[in-house]
């Protein structure tokens, strides 16, 4: 009887999985609003969960101001342990799920913005038909942020472009997405049929802003060594970038995936091929510790086959 009472009392003082997941996300992102969004919950509900966790543990986990969140040293220590707990719990659930039905139930997929609008419309209907019991939650974000959420357990897998430094993840390359030179058809900046980066005027290459991996991939594709060719103005999205190219404010390098989506349909932009080795590689990535690797590879095969 005493033994049963001890077990019951100790269970009352254990954090929930949801609280641990919320706090790990907060520690990673350092912002209540972004962390709540990453966890698919309102900011008020997220704040209450963190406050309840602090009261439960009797420890101040984060110091809040109007503009920022600073996780305390005790909070960082707890976040590290919480990640280990979440990984163990997810591994347990993954094993059970793998032995029942593959690709059923919730699946949290992160996708970078230079892939999501061009690939997902083609492959999602095929995935839903093949796995009607799959509940797919999709989060769009930049590669570094998504990779961090993957390791934190907020995401199950990420659809991204390589090369990109990744640690403690398994990667499944899917296909190559070639880069093309994009400029206005009547551009005065370059002869696209006899294109040479060295012949471009200064500040005539337009790219996405820092943080987008496609910026680095595009620089690699054009073999740029002279940075004076880069425009001092960087775009926040591919749509904005192409609007500037359509105005003949510069040239850029776009992935064939975007061109094939009809993105250039109402513009005067034309594209020309670059060298055969000018491409980015589209891939799926998941934690090495995940027990669902076999399922994720199956999903990758569907994406690879259904992208056209």
PDB file of C-alpha atoms in Angstrom:
ATOM      1  CA  UNK A   1       0.000   0.000   0.000  1.00  0.00           C
ATOM      2  CA  UNK A   2       2.730   2.546   0.894  1.00  0.00           C
ATOM      3  CA  UNK A   3       4.621   1.549  -2.239  1.00  0.00           C
ATOM      4  CA  UNK A   4       1.573   2.289  -4.407  1.00  0.00           C
ATOM      5  CA  UNK A   5       1.127   5.695  -2.726  1.00  0.00           C
ATOM      6  CA  UNK A   6       4.764   6.638  -3.329  1.00  0.00           C
ATOM      7  CA  UNK A   7       4.472   5.816  -7.038  1.00  0.00           C
ATOM      8  CA  UNK A   8       1.287   7.869  -7.349  1.00  0.00           C
ATOM      9  CA  UNK A   9       2.730  10.897  -5.560  1.00  0.00           C
ATOM     10  CA  UNK A  10       5.933  10.912  -7.629  1.00  0.00           C
ATOM     11  CA  UNK A  11       3.981  10.720 -10.891  1.00  0.00           C
ATOM     12  CA  UNK A  12       2.143  13.909  -9.968  1.00  0.00           C
ATOM     13  CA  UNK A  13       5.416  15.816 -10.017  1.00  0.00           C
ATOM     14  CA  UNK A  14       6.660  14.665 -13.421  1.00  0.00           C
ATOM     15  CA  UNK A  15       6.564  17.049 -16.391  1.00  0.00           C
ATOM     16  CA  UNK A  16       4.400  16.093 -19.332  1.00  0.00           C
ATOM     17  CA  UNK A  17       5.816  15.319 -22.751  1.00  0.00           C
ATOM     18  CA  UNK A  18       4.095  18.432 -24.094  1.00  0.00           C
ATOM     19  CA  UNK A  19       5.742  20.665 -21.495  1.00  0.00           C
ATOM     20  CA  UNK A  20       9.160  19.227 -22.263  1.00  0.00           C
ATOM     21  CA  UNK A  21       8.667  19.655 -25.997  1.00  0.00           C
ATOM     22  CA  UNK A  22       7.527  23.244 -25.574  1.00  0.00           C
ATOM     23  CA  UNK A  23      10.483  24.158 -23.388  1.00  0.00           C
ATOM     24  CA  UNK A  24      13.040  22.517 -25.686  1.00  0.00           C
ATOM     25  CA  UNK A  25      11.610  24.526 -28.574  1.00  0.00           C
ATOM     26  CA  UNK A  26      11.720  27.741 -26.535  1.00  0.00           C
ATOM     27  CA  UNK A  27      15.336  27.118 -25.567  1.00  0.00           C
ATOM     28  CA  UNK A  28      16.219  26.567 -29.218  1.00  0.00           C
ATOM     29  CA  UNK A  29      14.345  29.519 -30.752  1.00  0.00           C
ATOM     30  CA  UNK A  30      14.632  32.022 -27.875  1.00  0.00           C
ATOM     31  CA  UNK A  31      11.259  33.584 -28.643  1.00  0.00           C
ATOM     32  CA  UNK A  32       7.824  32.738 -27.235  1.00  0.00           C
ATOM     33  CA  UNK A  33       5.905  33.621 -30.411  1.00  0.00           C
ATOM     34  CA  UNK A  34       8.119  31.638 -32.785  1.00  0.00           C
ATOM     35  CA  UNK A  35       8.320  28.710 -30.384  1.00  0.00           C
ATOM     36  CA  UNK A  36       4.530  28.601 -30.022  1.00  0.00           C
ATOM     37  CA  UNK A  37       4.154  28.682 -33.803  1.00  0.00           C
ATOM     38  CA  UNK A  38       6.663  25.849 -34.178  1.00  0.00           C
ATOM     39  CA  UNK A  39       4.616  23.781 -31.720  1.00  0.00           C
ATOM     40  CA  UNK A  40       1.325  24.576 -33.505  1.00  0.00           C
ATOM     41  CA  UNK A  41      -0.226  26.190 -30.416  1.00  0.00           C
ATOM     42  CA  UNK A  42      -1.330  29.691 -29.377  1.00  0.00           C
ATOM     43  CA  UNK A  43       1.213  31.862 -27.598  1.00  0.00           C
ATOM     44  CA  UNK A  44      -0.990  32.176 -24.511  1.00  0.00           C
ATOM     45  CA  UNK A  45      -1.342  28.390 -24.153  1.00  0.00           C
ATOM     46  CA  UNK A  46       2.399  28.018 -24.739  1.00  0.00           C
ATOM     47  CA  UNK A  47       3.247  30.579 -22.026  1.00  0.00           C
ATOM     48  CA  UNK A  48       0.946  28.870 -19.543  1.00  0.00           C
ATOM     49  CA  UNK A  49       2.615  25.510 -20.183  1.00  0.00           C
ATOM     50  CA  UNK A  50       6.091  26.970 -19.587  1.00  0.00           C
ATOM     51  CA  UNK A  51       4.932  28.719 -16.401  1.00  0.00           C
ATOM     52  CA  UNK A  52       3.351  25.488 -15.142  1.00  0.00           C
ATOM     53  CA  UNK A  53       6.589  23.625 -15.871  1.00  0.00           C
ATOM     54  CA  UNK A  54       8.576  26.174 -13.850  1.00  0.00           C
ATOM     55  CA  UNK A  55       6.181  25.832 -10.932  1.00  0.00           C
ATOM     56  CA  UNK A  56       6.299  22.053 -11.153  1.00  0.00           C
ATOM     57  CA  UNK A  57      10.100  21.918 -11.122  1.00  0.00           C
ATOM     58  CA  UNK A  58      10.528  24.835  -8.719  1.00  0.00           C
ATOM     59  CA  UNK A  59      13.148  26.362 -11.039  1.00  0.00           C
ATOM     60  CA  UNK A  60      13.237  29.565 -13.087  1.00  0.00           C
ATOM     61  CA  UNK A  61      13.745  28.317 -16.634  1.00  0.00           C
ATOM     62  CA  UNK A  62      13.702  31.564 -18.590  1.00  0.00           C
ATOM     63  CA  UNK A  63      13.956  35.287 -17.952  1.00  0.00           C
ATOM     64  CA  UNK A  64      11.418  37.246 -19.991  1.00  0.00           C
ATOM     65  CA  UNK A  65      11.579  40.804 -21.312  1.00  0.00           C
ATOM     66  CA  UNK A  66       9.466  42.548 -23.935  1.00  0.00           C
ATOM     67  CA  UNK A  67      11.920  41.786 -26.710  1.00  0.00           C
ATOM     68  CA  UNK A  68      13.790  38.627 -25.807  1.00  0.00           C
ATOM     69  CA  UNK A  69      13.935  35.473 -23.755  1.00  0.00           C
ATOM     70  CA  UNK A  70      17.061  34.415 -21.908  1.00  0.00           C
ATOM     71  CA  UNK A  71      17.154  30.794 -20.780  1.00  0.00           C
ATOM     72  CA  UNK A  72      18.781  30.442 -17.357  1.00  0.00           C
ATOM     73  CA  UNK A  73      21.780  28.141 -16.772  1.00  0.00           C
ATOM     74  CA  UNK A  74      19.449  25.743 -14.929  1.00  0.00           C
ATOM     75  CA  UNK A  75      17.042  25.949 -17.841  1.00  0.00           C
ATOM     76  CA  UNK A  76      19.727  25.005 -20.364  1.00  0.00           C
ATOM     77  CA  UNK A  77      20.701  22.026 -18.237  1.00  0.00           C
ATOM     78  CA  UNK A  78      17.077  20.905 -18.044  1.00  0.00           C
ATOM     79  CA  UNK A  79      16.618  21.441 -21.797  1.00  0.00           C
ATOM     80  CA  UNK A  80      19.552  19.126 -22.516  1.00  0.00           C
ATOM     81  CA  UNK A  81      18.051  16.397 -20.337  1.00  0.00           C
ATOM     82  CA  UNK A  82      14.587  17.014 -21.801  1.00  0.00           C
ATOM     83  CA  UNK A  83      15.917  16.368 -25.326  1.00  0.00           C
ATOM     84  CA  UNK A  84      17.234  12.991 -24.208  1.00  0.00           C
ATOM     85  CA  UNK A  85      13.899  12.119 -22.623  1.00  0.00           C
ATOM     86  CA  UNK A  86      11.953  13.144 -25.732  1.00  0.00           C
ATOM     87  CA  UNK A  87      14.209  11.125 -28.015  1.00  0.00           C
ATOM     88  CA  UNK A  88      13.741   8.028 -25.887  1.00  0.00           C
ATOM     89  CA  UNK A  89       9.972   8.481 -25.840  1.00  0.00           C
ATOM     90  CA  UNK A  90       9.816   9.103 -29.580  1.00  0.00           C
ATOM     91  CA  UNK A  91      11.912   6.008 -30.188  1.00  0.00           C
ATOM     92  CA  UNK A  92       9.453   3.975 -28.143  1.00  0.00           C
ATOM     93  CA  UNK A  93       6.482   5.342 -30.096  1.00  0.00           C
ATOM     94  CA  UNK A  94       8.264   4.854 -33.428  1.00  0.00           C
ATOM     95  CA  UNK A  95       8.909   1.187 -32.708  1.00  0.00           C
ATOM     96  CA  UNK A  96       5.244   0.611 -31.883  1.00  0.00           C
ATOM     97  CA  UNK A  97       4.096   2.539 -34.946  1.00  0.00           C
ATOM     98  CA  UNK A  98       6.449   0.701 -37.288  1.00  0.00           C
ATOM     99  CA  UNK A  99       5.045  -2.642 -36.142  1.00  0.00           C
ATOM    100  CA  UNK A 100       1.455  -1.558 -36.713  1.00  0.00           C
ATOM    101  CA  UNK A 101       0.869   0.579 -39.827  1.00  0.00           C
ATOM    102  CA  UNK A 102       3.540   2.463 -41.772  1.00  0.00           C
ATOM    103  CA  UNK A 103       3.050   6.177 -42.356  1.00  0.00           C
ATOM    104  CA  UNK A 104      -0.106   6.482 -40.258  1.00  0.00           C
ATOM    105  CA  UNK A 105      -0.903   9.095 -37.650  1.00  0.00           C
ATOM    106  CA  UNK A 106       0.822  12.476 -37.210  1.00  0.00           C
ATOM    107  CA  UNK A 107       4.005  13.272 -39.110  1.00  0.00           C
ATOM    108  CA  UNK A 108       5.718  16.670 -38.809  1.00  0.00           C
ATOM    109  CA  UNK A 109       7.566  17.643 -41.976  1.00  0.00           C
ATOM    110  CA  UNK A 110       9.752  20.718 -42.383  1.00  0.00           C
ATOM    111  CA  UNK A 111      10.297  22.119 -45.898  1.00  0.00           C
ATOM    112  CA  UNK A 112      12.430  25.040 -47.066  1.00  0.00           C
ATOM    113  CA  UNK A 113      10.582  27.830 -48.966  1.00  0.00           C
ATOM    114  CA  UNK A 114      12.495  27.312 -52.226  1.00  0.00           C
ATOM    115  CA  UNK A 115      11.117  23.751 -52.408  1.00  0.00           C
ATOM    116  CA  UNK A 116       7.686  23.816 -50.746  1.00  0.00           C
ATOM    117  CA  UNK A 117       5.573  25.716 -53.340  1.00  0.00           C
ATOM    118  CA  UNK A 118       7.136  23.946 -56.321  1.00  0.00           C
ATOM    119  CA  UNK A 119       7.326  20.320 -55.179  1.00  0.00           C
ATOM    120  CA  UNK A 120       4.543  19.799 -52.635  1.00  0.00           C
ATOM    121  CA  UNK A 121       1.569  20.476 -54.957  1.00  0.00           C
ATOM    122  CA  UNK A 122       2.767  17.657 -57.213  1.00  0.00           C
ATOM    123  CA  UNK A 123       3.551  15.056 -54.538  1.00  0.00           C
ATOM    124  CA  UNK A 124       1.064  15.662 -51.700  1.00  0.00           C
ATOM    125  CA  UNK A 125      -2.001  14.285 -53.551  1.00  0.00           C
ATOM    126  CA  UNK A 126      -0.066  11.096 -54.317  1.00  0.00           C
ATOM    127  CA  UNK A 127       1.056  10.758 -50.696  1.00  0.00           C
ATOM    128  CA  UNK A 128      -2.497  11.232 -49.401  1.00  0.00           C
ATOM    129  CA  UNK A 129      -3.902   8.638 -51.796  1.00  0.00           C
ATOM    130  CA  UNK A 130      -1.229   6.125 -50.845  1.00  0.00           C
ATOM    131  CA  UNK A 131      -1.434   6.743 -47.085  1.00  0.00           C
ATOM    132  CA  UNK A 132      -4.944   8.009 -46.222  1.00  0.00           C
ATOM    133  CA  UNK A 133      -4.325   7.625 -42.472  1.00  0.00           C
ATOM    134  CA  UNK A 134      -1.262   9.887 -42.521  1.00  0.00           C
ATOM    135  CA  UNK A 135      -1.761  13.233 -40.736  1.00  0.00           C
ATOM    136  CA  UNK A 136       0.865  15.460 -42.311  1.00  0.00           C
ATOM    137  CA  UNK A 137       1.775  18.697 -40.504  1.00  0.00           C
ATOM    138  CA  UNK A 138       3.957  20.892 -42.732  1.00  0.00           C
ATOM    139  CA  UNK A 139       6.218  23.663 -41.457  1.00  0.00           C
ATOM    140  CA  UNK A 140       8.033  25.984 -43.858  1.00  0.00           C
ATOM    141  CA  UNK A 141      11.272  27.606 -42.721  1.00  0.00           C
ATOM    142  CA  UNK A 142      14.944  28.217 -43.422  1.00  0.00           C
ATOM    143  CA  UNK A 143      17.311  25.252 -43.370  1.00  0.00           C
ATOM    144  CA  UNK A 144      19.203  26.053 -40.168  1.00  0.00           C
ATOM    145  CA  UNK A 145      15.995  26.591 -38.187  1.00  0.00           C
ATOM    146  CA  UNK A 146      14.409  23.395 -39.520  1.00  0.00           C
ATOM    147  CA  UNK A 147      17.544  21.354 -38.807  1.00  0.00           C
ATOM    148  CA  UNK A 148      17.502  22.636 -35.229  1.00  0.00           C
ATOM    149  CA  UNK A 149      13.837  21.711 -34.815  1.00  0.00           C
ATOM    150  CA  UNK A 150      14.558  18.271 -36.244  1.00  0.00           C
ATOM    151  CA  UNK A 151      17.250  17.594 -33.651  1.00  0.00           C
ATOM    152  CA  UNK A 152      15.047  19.048 -30.911  1.00  0.00           C
ATOM    153  CA  UNK A 153      12.269  16.599 -31.836  1.00  0.00           C
ATOM    154  CA  UNK A 154       9.788  19.278 -32.941  1.00  0.00           C
ATOM    155  CA  UNK A 155       9.968  17.894 -36.498  1.00  0.00           C
ATOM    156  CA  UNK A 156      10.158  14.276 -37.638  1.00  0.00           C
ATOM    157  CA  UNK A 157      11.915  14.888 -40.937  1.00  0.00           C
ATOM    158  CA  UNK A 158      12.974  17.727 -43.219  1.00  0.00           C
ATOM    159  CA  UNK A 159      12.857  18.199 -46.995  1.00  0.00           C
ATOM    160  CA  UNK A 160      15.834  20.360 -47.890  1.00  0.00           C
ATOM    161  CA  UNK A 161      18.524  21.109 -50.467  1.00  0.00           C
ATOM    162  CA  UNK A 162      22.137  19.945 -50.307  1.00  0.00           C
ATOM    163  CA  UNK A 163      24.943  20.656 -49.813  1.00  0.00           C
ATOM    164  CA  UNK A 164      24.338  21.814 -46.257  1.00  0.00           C
ATOM    165  CA  UNK A 165      26.208  20.853 -43.058  1.00  0.00           C
ATOM    166  CA  UNK A 166      24.078  18.458 -41.011  1.00  0.00           C
ATOM    167  CA  UNK A 167      24.931  16.513 -37.876  1.00  0.00           C
ATOM    168  CA  UNK A 168      23.414  13.397 -36.269  1.00  0.00           C
ATOM    169  CA  UNK A 169      20.937  12.941 -39.110  1.00  0.00           C
ATOM    170  CA  UNK A 170      20.417  10.390 -41.841  1.00  0.00           C
ATOM    171  CA  UNK A 171      20.070  11.814 -45.344  1.00  0.00           C
ATOM    172  CA  UNK A 172      18.286  10.332 -48.353  1.00  0.00           C
ATOM    173  CA  UNK A 173      19.146  12.151 -51.617  1.00  0.00           C
ATOM    174  CA  UNK A 174      16.111  12.259 -53.918  1.00  0.00           C
ATOM    175  CA  UNK A 175      17.015  14.059 -57.150  1.00  0.00           C
ATOM    176  CA  UNK A 176      19.099  16.855 -58.654  1.00  0.00           C
ATOM    177  CA  UNK A 177      17.570  20.262 -59.286  1.00  0.00           C
ATOM    178  CA  UNK A 178      19.637  22.103 -61.908  1.00  0.00           C
ATOM    179  CA  UNK A 179      20.283  25.842 -61.832  1.00  0.00           C
ATOM    180  CA  UNK A 180      19.502  28.085 -64.789  1.00  0.00           C
ATOM    181  CA  UNK A 181      20.579  31.599 -65.665  1.00  0.00           C
ATOM    182  CA  UNK A 182      17.501  33.857 -65.487  1.00  0.00           C
ATOM    183  CA  UNK A 183      17.330  37.312 -67.042  1.00  0.00           C
ATOM    184  CA  UNK A 184      14.921  39.475 -68.951  1.00  0.00           C
ATOM    185  CA  UNK A 185      14.627  38.412 -72.599  1.00  0.00           C
ATOM    186  CA  UNK A 186      15.771  41.839 -73.847  1.00  0.00           C
ATOM    187  CA  UNK A 187      18.289  42.430 -71.073  1.00  0.00           C
ATOM    188  CA  UNK A 188      21.102  44.916 -71.606  1.00  0.00           C
ATOM    189  CA  UNK A 189      23.213  43.382 -68.860  1.00  0.00           C
ATOM    190  CA  UNK A 190      24.483  40.204 -70.492  1.00  0.00           C
ATOM    191  CA  UNK A 191      24.464  38.115 -73.648  1.00  0.00           C
ATOM    192  CA  UNK A 192      22.881  34.945 -72.231  1.00  0.00           C
ATOM    193  CA  UNK A 193      23.980  32.844 -75.210  1.00  0.00           C
ATOM    194  CA  UNK A 194      27.612  33.705 -74.467  1.00  0.00           C
ATOM    195  CA  UNK A 195      27.309  34.067 -70.728  1.00  0.00           C
ATOM    196  CA  UNK A 196      30.288  34.793 -68.526  1.00  0.00           C
ATOM    197  CA  UNK A 197      30.097  35.945 -64.922  1.00  0.00           C
ATOM    198  CA  UNK A 198      33.257  38.002 -65.412  1.00  0.00           C
ATOM    199  CA  UNK A 199      31.577  40.092 -68.126  1.00  0.00           C
ATOM    200  CA  UNK A 200      28.667  41.152 -65.925  1.00  0.00           C
ATOM    201  CA  UNK A 201      28.527  44.765 -64.708  1.00  0.00           C
ATOM    202  CA  UNK A 202      29.218  45.372 -61.012  1.00  0.00           C
ATOM    203  CA  UNK A 203      26.300  44.660 -58.637  1.00  0.00           C
ATOM    204  CA  UNK A 204      24.267  42.970 -61.372  1.00  0.00           C
ATOM    205  CA  UNK A 205      23.770  39.550 -59.733  1.00  0.00           C
ATOM    206  CA  UNK A 206      20.631  39.445 -57.604  1.00  0.00           C
ATOM    207  CA  UNK A 207      20.294  36.747 -54.924  1.00  0.00           C
ATOM    208  CA  UNK A 208      18.198  35.823 -51.913  1.00  0.00           C
ATOM    209  CA  UNK A 209      19.217  37.283 -48.568  1.00  0.00           C
ATOM    210  CA  UNK A 210      21.572  35.583 -46.118  1.00  0.00           C
ATOM    211  CA  UNK A 211      20.021  32.574 -44.395  1.00  0.00           C
ATOM    212  CA  UNK A 212      18.577  31.048 -47.566  1.00  0.00           C
ATOM    213  CA  UNK A 213      20.683  28.059 -48.544  1.00  0.00           C
ATOM    214  CA  UNK A 214      19.754  28.713 -52.174  1.00  0.00           C
ATOM    215  CA  UNK A 215      21.941  31.822 -52.034  1.00  0.00           C
ATOM    216  CA  UNK A 216      25.020  29.678 -51.377  1.00  0.00           C
ATOM    217  CA  UNK A 217      23.923  27.102 -53.945  1.00  0.00           C
ATOM    218  CA  UNK A 218      23.452  29.809 -56.586  1.00  0.00           C
ATOM    219  CA  UNK A 219      26.883  31.286 -55.865  1.00  0.00           C
ATOM    220  CA  UNK A 220      28.387  27.843 -56.288  1.00  0.00           C
ATOM    221  CA  UNK A 221      26.454  27.310 -59.531  1.00  0.00           C
ATOM    222  CA  UNK A 222      27.781  30.485 -61.168  1.00  0.00           C
ATOM    223  CA  UNK A 223      31.368  29.967 -59.912  1.00  0.00           C
ATOM    224  CA  UNK A 224      31.497  33.543 -58.658  1.00  0.00           C
ATOM    225  CA  UNK A 225      34.832  34.708 -57.295  1.00  0.00           C
ATOM    226  CA  UNK A 226      34.490  38.457 -57.724  1.00  0.00           C
ATOM    227  CA  UNK A 227      31.982  39.590 -55.105  1.00  0.00           C
ATOM    228  CA  UNK A 228      31.718  43.062 -56.665  1.00  0.00           C
ATOM    229  CA  UNK A 229      29.324  41.469 -59.166  1.00  0.00           C
ATOM    230  CA  UNK A 230      26.791  40.928 -56.369  1.00  0.00           C
ATOM    231  CA  UNK A 231      24.038  43.454 -55.838  1.00  0.00           C
ATOM    232  CA  UNK A 232      23.933  45.055 -52.424  1.00  0.00           C
ATOM    233  CA  UNK A 233      20.190  44.429 -52.365  1.00  0.00           C
ATOM    234  CA  UNK A 234      19.040  40.911 -51.466  1.00  0.00           C
ATOM    235  CA  UNK A 235      15.499  39.571 -51.833  1.00  0.00           C
ATOM    236  CA  UNK A 236      13.535  37.915 -49.036  1.00  0.00           C
ATOM    237  CA  UNK A 237      11.696  35.544 -51.407  1.00  0.00           C
ATOM    238  CA  UNK A 238      12.088  34.001 -54.832  1.00  0.00           C
ATOM    239  CA  UNK A 239       9.012  35.869 -56.081  1.00  0.00           C
ATOM    240  CA  UNK A 240      10.544  39.223 -55.125  1.00  0.00           C
ATOM    241  CA  UNK A 241      13.846  38.218 -56.677  1.00  0.00           C
ATOM    242  CA  UNK A 242      12.200  37.462 -60.015  1.00  0.00           C
ATOM    243  CA  UNK A 243      10.218  40.702 -59.933  1.00  0.00           C
ATOM    244  CA  UNK A 244      13.530  42.577 -59.895  1.00  0.00           C
ATOM    245  CA  UNK A 245      14.957  40.433 -62.685  1.00  0.00           C
ATOM    246  CA  UNK A 246      11.809  41.072 -64.715  1.00  0.00           C
ATOM    247  CA  UNK A 247      12.523  44.796 -64.329  1.00  0.00           C
ATOM    248  CA  UNK A 248      16.042  44.193 -65.712  1.00  0.00           C
ATOM    249  CA  UNK A 249      17.622  45.295 -62.446  1.00  0.00           C
ATOM    250  CA  UNK A 250      19.933  42.304 -62.589  1.00  0.00           C
ATOM    251  CA  UNK A 251      20.269  38.615 -63.398  1.00  0.00           C
ATOM    252  CA  UNK A 252      19.958  35.617 -61.113  1.00  0.00           C
ATOM    253  CA  UNK A 253      20.171  31.829 -60.966  1.00  0.00           C
ATOM    254  CA  UNK A 254      17.008  29.822 -60.383  1.00  0.00           C
ATOM    255  CA  UNK A 255      16.392  26.107 -59.839  1.00  0.00           C
ATOM    256  CA  UNK A 256      14.661  24.249 -62.656  1.00  0.00           C
ATOM    257  CA  UNK A 257      12.002  23.136 -60.169  1.00  0.00           C
ATOM    258  CA  UNK A 258      10.779  26.730 -59.834  1.00  0.00           C
ATOM    259  CA  UNK A 259      10.834  27.359 -63.580  1.00  0.00           C
ATOM    260  CA  UNK A 260       8.795  24.223 -64.245  1.00  0.00           C
ATOM    261  CA  UNK A 261       6.128  25.403 -61.798  1.00  0.00           C
ATOM    262  CA  UNK A 262       5.015  28.238 -64.054  1.00  0.00           C
ATOM    263  CA  UNK A 263       6.547  30.911 -61.838  1.00  0.00           C
ATOM    264  CA  UNK A 264       7.795  32.834 -64.882  1.00  0.00           C
ATOM    265  CA  UNK A 265       4.532  32.600 -66.830  1.00  0.00           C
ATOM    266  CA  UNK A 266       3.543  36.271 -66.628  1.00  0.00           C
ATOM    267  CA  UNK A 267       7.050  37.714 -66.891  1.00  0.00           C
ATOM    268  CA  UNK A 268       9.470  38.593 -69.680  1.00  0.00           C
ATOM    269  CA  UNK A 269      12.150  36.420 -68.067  1.00  0.00           C
ATOM    270  CA  UNK A 270      13.888  33.696 -70.025  1.00  0.00           C
ATOM    271  CA  UNK A 271      16.262  31.036 -68.740  1.00  0.00           C
ATOM    272  CA  UNK A 272      19.417  29.467 -70.123  1.00  0.00           C
ATOM    273  CA  UNK A 273      21.228  26.338 -68.927  1.00  0.00           C
ATOM    274  CA  UNK A 274      24.461  26.501 -66.959  1.00  0.00           C
ATOM    275  CA  UNK A 275      27.178  23.870 -66.702  1.00  0.00           C
ATOM    276  CA  UNK A 276      26.075  20.285 -66.064  1.00  0.00           C
ATOM    277  CA  UNK A 277      27.492  20.357 -62.532  1.00  0.00           C
ATOM    278  CA  UNK A 278      25.473  23.432 -61.547  1.00  0.00           C
ATOM    279  CA  UNK A 279      22.750  21.930 -59.383  1.00  0.00           C
ATOM    280  CA  UNK A 280      21.455  21.463 -55.860  1.00  0.00           C
ATOM    281  CA  UNK A 281      20.410  18.066 -54.524  1.00  0.00           C
ATOM    282  CA  UNK A 282      16.970  17.678 -52.961  1.00  0.00           C
ATOM    283  CA  UNK A 283      16.944  15.310 -49.991  1.00  0.00           C
ATOM    284  CA  UNK A 284      15.027  14.071 -46.968  1.00  0.00           C
ATOM    285  CA  UNK A 285      16.706  14.107 -43.563  1.00  0.00           C
ATOM    286  CA  UNK A 286      15.724  12.581 -40.222  1.00  0.00           C
ATOM    287  CA  UNK A 287      17.381  11.898 -36.878  1.00  0.00           C
ATOM    288  CA  UNK A 288      19.776   8.960 -36.814  1.00  0.00           C
ATOM    289  CA  UNK A 289      18.083   7.801 -33.626  1.00  0.00           C
ATOM    290  CA  UNK A 290      14.644   7.547 -35.275  1.00  0.00           C
ATOM    291  CA  UNK A 291      13.154   4.075 -35.615  1.00  0.00           C
ATOM    292  CA  UNK A 292      11.103   5.217 -38.626  1.00  0.00           C
ATOM    293  CA  UNK A 293      13.889   5.300 -41.181  1.00  0.00           C
ATOM    294  CA  UNK A 294      12.258   2.566 -43.250  1.00  0.00           C
ATOM    295  CA  UNK A 295       8.991   4.545 -43.408  1.00  0.00           C
ATOM    296  CA  UNK A 296      10.782   7.766 -44.311  1.00  0.00           C
ATOM    297  CA  UNK A 297      12.635   6.063 -47.147  1.00  0.00           C
ATOM    298  CA  UNK A 298       9.303   4.825 -48.459  1.00  0.00           C
ATOM    299  CA  UNK A 299       8.033   8.400 -48.374  1.00  0.00           C
ATOM    300  CA  UNK A 300      11.173   9.546 -50.157  1.00  0.00           C
ATOM    301  CA  UNK A 301      10.592   7.067 -52.971  1.00  0.00           C
ATOM    302  CA  UNK A 302       7.072   8.456 -53.478  1.00  0.00           C
ATOM    303  CA  UNK A 303       8.423  12.023 -53.631  1.00  0.00           C
ATOM    304  CA  UNK A 304      11.133  10.975 -56.079  1.00  0.00           C
ATOM    305  CA  UNK A 305       8.655   9.202 -58.371  1.00  0.00           C
ATOM    306  CA  UNK A 306       5.815  11.706 -58.119  1.00  0.00           C
ATOM    307  CA  UNK A 307       7.513  15.080 -58.536  1.00  0.00           C
ATOM    308  CA  UNK A 308       6.644  15.484 -62.214  1.00  0.00           C
TER     309      UNK A 308
END
